[in-house]
Amino acid sequence: MDTDEPLLHLRDLRVTLRTPRGPADALRGVSFTMRRGDTVGLIGESGSGKSITGLALIGLLPEDAQAAGSMRFDGRELVGLADPEWCRLRGNRIAMIFQEPMTALNPLHRVGRQIGESLRLHRGLDARAARAEALRLLERVRMPQAARRLDAWPHQLSGGQRQRVLIALALACKPDLLIADEPTTALDATLQREVLQLIAALVREDGMALLLISHDLALMSENVQRTMVMYGGTVVESGPTASVFRRLAHPYTRGLFAARPRIGLPRGTRLPTIPGRVPELVDLPAGCPFADRCDRVTDACRAAPPPPVPVAGDDDHVARCIHLEAGS
Ligand code: ADP
Ligand code: MG
């Protein structure tokens, strides 16, 4: 096999959803590459297409969604893959941790059994070995009193403990790619940090690639090598995390950072927010998706989608904006 081939290569991925108001392009040409062990963060306001990207990668798009373009994973094309093939990949080579642990766990099965079942299905372990491995996994995700928790029902666990079970489930089959979609939103602030740092540590230990979707810019800056900023179904800026966070090249990225809540601000302090709102997918303009909210907008922005422009001459850091020089 060609060892230079990236683990994941998306080229011009497009996803069209059917809505009551007609077809809507949820992803409009998403391209990026991940190698084994790469950690990449995906940030952007709600409705920008982050979850759709994750769901496309695990073959769980809404039933009537249409995908086009290319998603190559370990040399294999995933666009158009048949369901049985997806079942072999999902939870096995590619795993996802979802936002809401209670809906992602089966309330009718004890925790140990849920993890064990995945191990029996994907790794062919017998019941005894699966239980022992489930315990080892719960210990790895630092579940307090792991041995006792094997026989707990999901509703008996706290939110943080349930999220640890989901992480254990995701790790069960040693995936090559882990997708974590807002894995800590249901948790309080200190737990969020702890759980994300746990995910980051496990990913490093196992050499997994991580696609982390999160609102939390501070956590992102500590846990991923590269950051992609998404808006209106496209990646408007991407580059090494430190560079993206330092330069804030795209006007949207700048707005996102200005709008972030900061620790230590007096209660009731008004946060600057980005004026306007995320456009409905069916109403997205032909040109730059951010045009209607942008203070640098000119007619040319509305004529065609802006191409990726290197930021400060760095080909590894690009932003889809034709007015970079104006403000960067
Ligand atoms: P994010 O995760 O960035 O908040 P999503 O990827 O969930 O955003 O959604 C992107 C867009 O796709 C949103 O406009 C959302 O309303 C729309 N969308 C998501 N899921 C569906 C669905 N099942 N059917 C129709 N539209 C959807
Ligand atoms: Mg989402």
Coordinates of C-alpha atoms and ligand atoms in Angstrom, one line a residue:
M1 CA 0.0 0.0 0.0
D2 CA 1.1 3.6 -0.6
T3 CA 2.2 4.8 2.8
D4 CA 2.1 8.4 1.6
E5 CA -1.6 8.2 1.1
P6 CA -3.4 10.3 3.8
L7 CA -5.8 8.6 6.1
L8 CA -8.6 10.8 5.0
H9 CA -8.9 13.0 2.0
L10 CA -12.0 15.0 1.3
R11 CA -12.3 16.7 -2.0
D12 CA -15.1 19.1 -2.9
L13 CA -17.6 17.2 -0.7
R14 CA -21.1 18.4 -1.3
V15 CA -24.2 17.3 0.7
T16 CA -27.7 18.3 -0.4
L17 CA -30.6 17.9 2.0
R18 CA -34.2 17.9 1.2
T19 CA -36.2 20.5 3.1
P20 CA -39.8 21.7 3.0
R21 CA -38.5 24.7 1.0
G22 CA -36.7 22.7 -1.5
P23 CA -33.2 21.2 -1.8
A24 CA -30.6 22.9 0.4
D25 CA -26.8 22.6 0.1
A26 CA -25.6 21.8 3.6
L27 CA -22.0 21.2 2.5
R28 CA -20.8 23.2 -0.5
G29 CA -17.4 21.8 -1.4
V30 CA -15.5 20.8 1.7
S31 CA -11.9 19.7 1.1
F32 CA -9.3 18.7 3.7
T33 CA -6.7 16.1 4.4
M34 CA -5.8 14.2 7.6
R35 CA -2.9 11.9 8.2
R36 CA -2.7 9.2 10.8
G37 CA -2.5 10.8 14.3
D38 CA -3.5 14.3 13.1
T39 CA -5.7 16.3 15.3
V40 CA -8.0 18.7 13.6
G41 CA -10.6 21.0 15.1
L42 CA -13.8 22.2 13.5
I43 CA -15.3 25.5 14.8
G44 CA -18.2 27.7 13.6
E45 CA -21.6 28.9 14.7
S46 CA -24.5 26.6 15.1
G47 CA -26.0 25.7 11.6
S48 CA -22.7 26.0 9.7
G49 CA -22.5 22.4 8.7
K50 CA -20.1 20.9 11.4
S51 CA -22.3 18.0 12.4
I52 CA -23.3 17.2 8.8
T53 CA -19.5 16.9 8.0
G54 CA -19.1 14.4 10.9
L55 CA -22.2 12.5 10.0
A56 CA -21.1 12.2 6.3
L57 CA -17.8 10.8 7.5
I58 CA -19.5 8.0 9.5
G59 CA -22.2 7.3 6.9
L60 CA -25.1 8.6 9.0
L61 CA -26.5 11.4 6.9
P62 CA -30.3 11.9 6.8
E63 CA -31.9 9.2 4.6
D64 CA -32.8 11.6 1.7
A65 CA -29.5 13.4 1.7
Q66 CA -27.4 13.4 -1.5
A67 CA -23.6 13.3 -1.2
A68 CA -21.2 14.2 -4.1
G69 CA -17.5 14.8 -4.5
S70 CA -15.0 12.6 -2.8
M71 CA -14.2 11.3 0.7
R72 CA -11.3 8.8 0.5
F73 CA -10.5 6.9 3.7
D74 CA -7.4 4.8 3.8
G75 CA -7.4 4.5 0.0
R76 CA -11.2 3.8 -0.3
E77 CA -13.9 6.0 -1.6
L78 CA -16.7 6.5 0.9
V79 CA -19.1 8.6 -1.2
G80 CA -21.6 6.1 -2.6
L81 CA -20.5 3.3 -0.2
A82 CA -23.2 0.6 0.3
D83 CA -24.8 0.2 3.8
P84 CA -23.2 -3.2 4.7
E85 CA -19.7 -1.6 4.0
W86 CA -20.6 1.3 6.2
C87 CA -21.5 -1.0 9.0
R88 CA -18.1 -2.7 8.8
L89 CA -16.3 0.7 8.9
R90 CA -18.5 2.5 11.5
G91 CA -17.5 1.9 15.1
N92 CA -14.6 -0.1 13.8
R93 CA -12.2 2.1 11.7
I94 CA -14.1 5.3 12.2
A95 CA -15.9 6.1 15.5
M96 CA -17.9 9.0 16.7
I97 CA -18.7 10.4 20.1
F98 CA -22.0 12.3 20.0
Q99 CA -23.1 15.4 21.9
E100 CA -25.9 13.9 24.0
P101 CA -24.8 10.8 25.9
M102 CA -28.2 9.8 27.1
T103 CA -29.6 9.5 23.5
A104 CA -26.5 7.7 22.3
L105 CA -26.7 5.0 25.0
N106 CA -29.3 2.3 25.1
P107 CA -31.2 2.9 28.3
L108 CA -32.3 -0.7 28.5
H109 CA -28.8 -2.3 28.7
R110 CA -26.3 -2.2 31.4
V111 CA -23.1 -0.3 30.6
G112 CA -20.8 -3.3 30.5
R113 CA -23.1 -5.1 28.2
Q114 CA -23.2 -2.2 25.7
I115 CA -19.4 -2.0 25.5
G116 CA -19.1 -5.8 25.5
E117 CA -21.5 -6.2 22.6
S118 CA -19.5 -3.9 20.4
L119 CA -16.4 -5.9 21.3
R120 CA -18.0 -9.2 20.4
L121 CA -19.4 -7.8 17.2
H122 CA -16.3 -6.0 15.9
R123 CA -13.4 -7.9 17.6
G124 CA -15.0 -11.3 18.0
L125 CA -14.3 -11.6 21.7
D126 CA -16.3 -14.1 23.7
A127 CA -18.5 -13.0 26.6
R128 CA -15.8 -13.4 29.3
A129 CA -13.1 -11.6 27.3
A130 CA -15.5 -8.9 26.3
R131 CA -16.4 -8.2 30.0
A132 CA -12.7 -8.0 31.0
E133 CA -12.0 -5.7 28.1
A134 CA -15.0 -3.5 28.9
L135 CA -13.6 -3.1 32.4
R136 CA -10.2 -2.3 31.1
L137 CA -11.8 0.4 28.8
L138 CA -13.8 1.9 31.7
E139 CA -10.6 2.1 33.7
R140 CA -8.8 3.8 30.7
V141 CA -11.5 6.5 30.6
R142 CA -11.0 6.9 34.3
M143 CA -14.5 5.9 35.3
P144 CA -14.6 6.0 39.1
Q145 CA -15.3 2.6 40.6
A146 CA -15.1 1.0 37.1
A147 CA -15.8 -2.6 38.2
R148 CA -19.1 -1.5 39.9
R149 CA -20.1 0.6 37.0
L150 CA -20.0 -2.4 34.6
D151 CA -23.4 -3.4 35.9
A152 CA -24.9 0.1 36.1
W153 CA -27.7 1.3 33.9
P154 CA -27.1 4.5 32.0
H155 CA -29.6 6.5 34.0
Q156 CA -27.7 5.7 37.2
L157 CA -24.6 7.5 35.9
S158 CA -23.9 11.2 36.0
G159 CA -23.6 13.1 32.7
G160 CA -19.8 13.0 32.9
Q161 CA -19.8 9.3 33.6
R162 CA -22.1 8.7 30.7
Q163 CA -19.8 10.6 28.4
R164 CA -16.9 8.4 29.6
V165 CA -18.9 5.3 28.7
L166 CA -19.4 6.8 25.2
I167 CA -15.7 7.4 24.9
A168 CA -15.0 3.8 26.0
L169 CA -17.4 2.6 23.4
A170 CA -15.7 4.7 20.7
L171 CA -12.3 3.3 21.7
A172 CA -13.5 -0.3 21.9
C173 CA -12.5 -1.1 18.4
K174 CA -9.3 1.0 18.2
P175 CA -10.5 3.2 15.4
D176 CA -8.1 5.0 13.1
L177 CA -10.3 8.1 13.1
L178 CA -12.3 9.4 16.0
I179 CA -14.9 12.1 15.5
A180 CA -16.1 13.9 18.6
D181 CA -19.0 16.2 18.0
E182 CA -19.4 18.8 20.8
P183 CA -18.6 15.9 23.2
T184 CA -18.8 18.1 26.3
T185 CA -21.7 20.5 25.8
A186 CA -23.9 18.6 28.2
L187 CA -21.3 18.9 31.0
D188 CA -20.3 21.7 33.4
A189 CA -17.2 23.8 32.7
T190 CA -14.6 21.9 34.8
L191 CA -15.8 18.5 33.6
Q192 CA -15.7 19.8 30.0
R193 CA -12.1 20.5 30.3
E194 CA -11.4 17.2 32.0
V195 CA -13.2 15.1 29.4
L196 CA -11.6 16.9 26.4
Q197 CA -8.2 16.5 27.9
L198 CA -9.0 12.8 28.4
I199 CA -10.0 12.4 24.8
A200 CA -6.9 14.2 23.7
A201 CA -4.6 12.0 25.8
L202 CA -6.3 8.8 24.6
V203 CA -6.0 9.9 21.0
R204 CA -2.2 10.5 21.5
E205 CA -1.7 7.2 23.2
D206 CA -3.4 5.2 20.5
G207 CA -2.2 7.3 17.6
M208 CA -5.7 7.9 16.4
A209 CA -6.6 10.8 14.2
L210 CA -9.1 13.2 15.8
L211 CA -11.7 15.4 14.3
L212 CA -12.9 17.5 17.2
I213 CA -16.0 19.7 16.7
S214 CA -16.4 22.2 19.5
H215 CA -17.6 25.7 20.3
D216 CA -14.9 26.1 22.9
L217 CA -12.1 28.0 21.3
A218 CA -9.8 27.8 24.4
L219 CA -10.1 24.0 24.5
M220 CA -9.5 23.9 20.8
S221 CA -6.3 25.8 21.1
E222 CA -4.9 23.3 23.7
N223 CA -6.0 20.1 22.0
V224 CA -5.7 20.2 18.2
Q225 CA -2.8 20.8 15.7
R226 CA -5.0 22.3 13.0
T227 CA -8.2 24.3 13.0
M228 CA -10.8 24.7 10.4
V229 CA -13.4 27.4 10.6
M230 CA -16.7 26.6 9.0
Y231 CA -19.5 28.9 7.8
G232 CA -22.4 28.3 5.4
G233 CA -21.3 24.8 4.5
T234 CA -17.7 25.7 3.6
V235 CA -14.4 25.8 5.4
V236 CA -13.7 29.6 5.3
E237 CA -10.3 29.4 7.0
S238 CA -7.9 26.5 7.9
G239 CA -4.4 26.3 9.1
P240 CA -2.2 25.4 12.1
T241 CA -4.2 26.2 15.2
A242 CA -1.6 28.7 16.6
S243 CA -1.6 30.6 13.3
V244 CA -5.4 30.6 12.9
F245 CA -5.8 31.9 16.4
R246 CA -3.1 34.5 16.1
R247 CA -3.9 36.0 12.7
L248 CA -7.8 35.7 12.7
A249 CA -7.5 36.3 9.0
H250 CA -11.0 35.7 7.8
P251 CA -13.5 38.4 8.9
Y252 CA -15.8 35.6 10.1
T253 CA -13.0 34.0 12.3
R254 CA -12.4 37.5 13.7
G255 CA -16.1 37.8 14.6
L256 CA -16.2 34.4 16.1
F257 CA -13.3 35.2 18.5
A258 CA -14.8 38.6 19.4
A259 CA -18.1 36.9 20.3
R260 CA -16.6 34.2 22.5
P261 CA -17.5 34.3 26.2
R262 CA -14.5 35.0 28.4
I263 CA -13.8 33.8 31.9
G264 CA -13.5 36.5 34.5
L265 CA -15.8 39.1 32.8
P266 CA -18.2 40.7 35.3
R267 CA -21.6 39.2 35.2
G268 CA -23.9 40.9 32.8
T269 CA -21.1 42.2 30.6
R270 CA -22.4 42.5 27.1
L271 CA -20.4 40.4 24.6
P272 CA -19.8 41.8 21.2
T273 CA -21.5 39.5 18.8
I274 CA -21.4 39.1 15.0
P275 CA -24.3 41.2 13.6
G276 CA -26.8 39.3 11.5
R277 CA -27.5 35.6 11.6
V278 CA -26.4 32.4 9.9
P279 CA -28.3 32.4 6.6
E280 CA -30.8 29.6 5.9
L281 CA -29.2 27.1 3.6
V282 CA -31.8 27.5 0.9
D283 CA -31.1 31.3 0.9
L284 CA -27.3 31.2 0.8
P285 CA -26.0 33.8 -1.6
A286 CA -24.0 32.8 -4.7
G287 CA -20.8 34.4 -3.6
C288 CA -19.2 34.5 -0.1
P289 CA -21.6 33.0 2.4
F290 CA -20.5 35.7 5.0
A291 CA -21.1 38.7 2.6
D292 CA -24.3 39.9 4.3
R293 CA -22.7 40.1 7.7
C294 CA -19.2 41.3 6.7
D295 CA -17.9 44.8 7.2
R296 CA -15.4 44.4 4.3
V297 CA -18.0 43.4 1.7
T298 CA -17.7 44.7 -1.9
D299 CA -19.7 43.7 -5.0
A300 CA -16.9 41.2 -6.0
C301 CA -17.6 39.2 -2.8
R302 CA -21.2 38.5 -4.0
A303 CA -20.2 37.6 -7.6
A304 CA -18.6 34.2 -6.9
P305 CA -17.4 32.0 -4.0
P306 CA -14.0 33.3 -2.9
P307 CA -11.0 31.0 -3.6
P308 CA -8.7 30.0 -0.8
V309 CA -6.0 32.7 -0.4
P310 CA -2.7 32.0 1.5
V311 CA -2.5 34.0 4.7
A312 CA 0.7 36.0 5.0
G313 CA 2.2 33.9 2.2
D314 CA 1.7 30.6 4.1
D315 CA 0.2 27.9 1.8
D316 CA -0.6 25.8 4.8
H317 CA -2.9 28.6 6.2
V318 CA -5.6 29.7 3.8
A319 CA -8.7 31.8 4.1
R320 CA -11.5 32.2 1.6
C321 CA -11.6 35.9 1.5
I322 CA -10.6 38.3 -1.3
H323 CA -10.0 41.2 1.1
L324 CA -7.5 39.6 3.4
E325 CA -4.9 42.4 3.0
A326 CA -7.4 45.0 4.0
G327 CA -7.6 43.9 7.6
S328 CA -4.9 41.3 8.3
Ligands
ADP1 P1 -23.7 22.6 13.1 O1 -23.4 21.2 13.5 O2 -22.6 23.4 12.5 O3 -24.5 23.4 14.1 P2 -25.4 21.1 11.2 O4 -24.3 20.4 10.4 O5 -26.1 20.4 12.2 O6 -24.8 22.5 11.8 O7 -26.4 21.7 10.2 C1 -26.1 22.4 9.0 C2 -27.4 22.8 8.4 O8 -28.1 21.7 7.9 C3 -28.3 23.6 9.3 O9 -28.9 24.7 8.5 C4 -29.4 22.6 9.6 O10 -30.6 23.2 9.9 C5 -29.4 21.7 8.4 N1 -29.8 20.3 8.8 C6 -29.1 19.6 9.7 N2 -29.7 18.3 9.7 C7 -30.8 18.4 8.9 C8 -31.8 17.5 8.5 N3 -31.9 16.2 9.0 N4 -32.7 17.9 7.6 C9 -32.7 19.1 7.1 N5 -31.8 20.0 7.4 C10 -30.8 19.7 8.3
MG2 MG -23.7 20.3 15.4

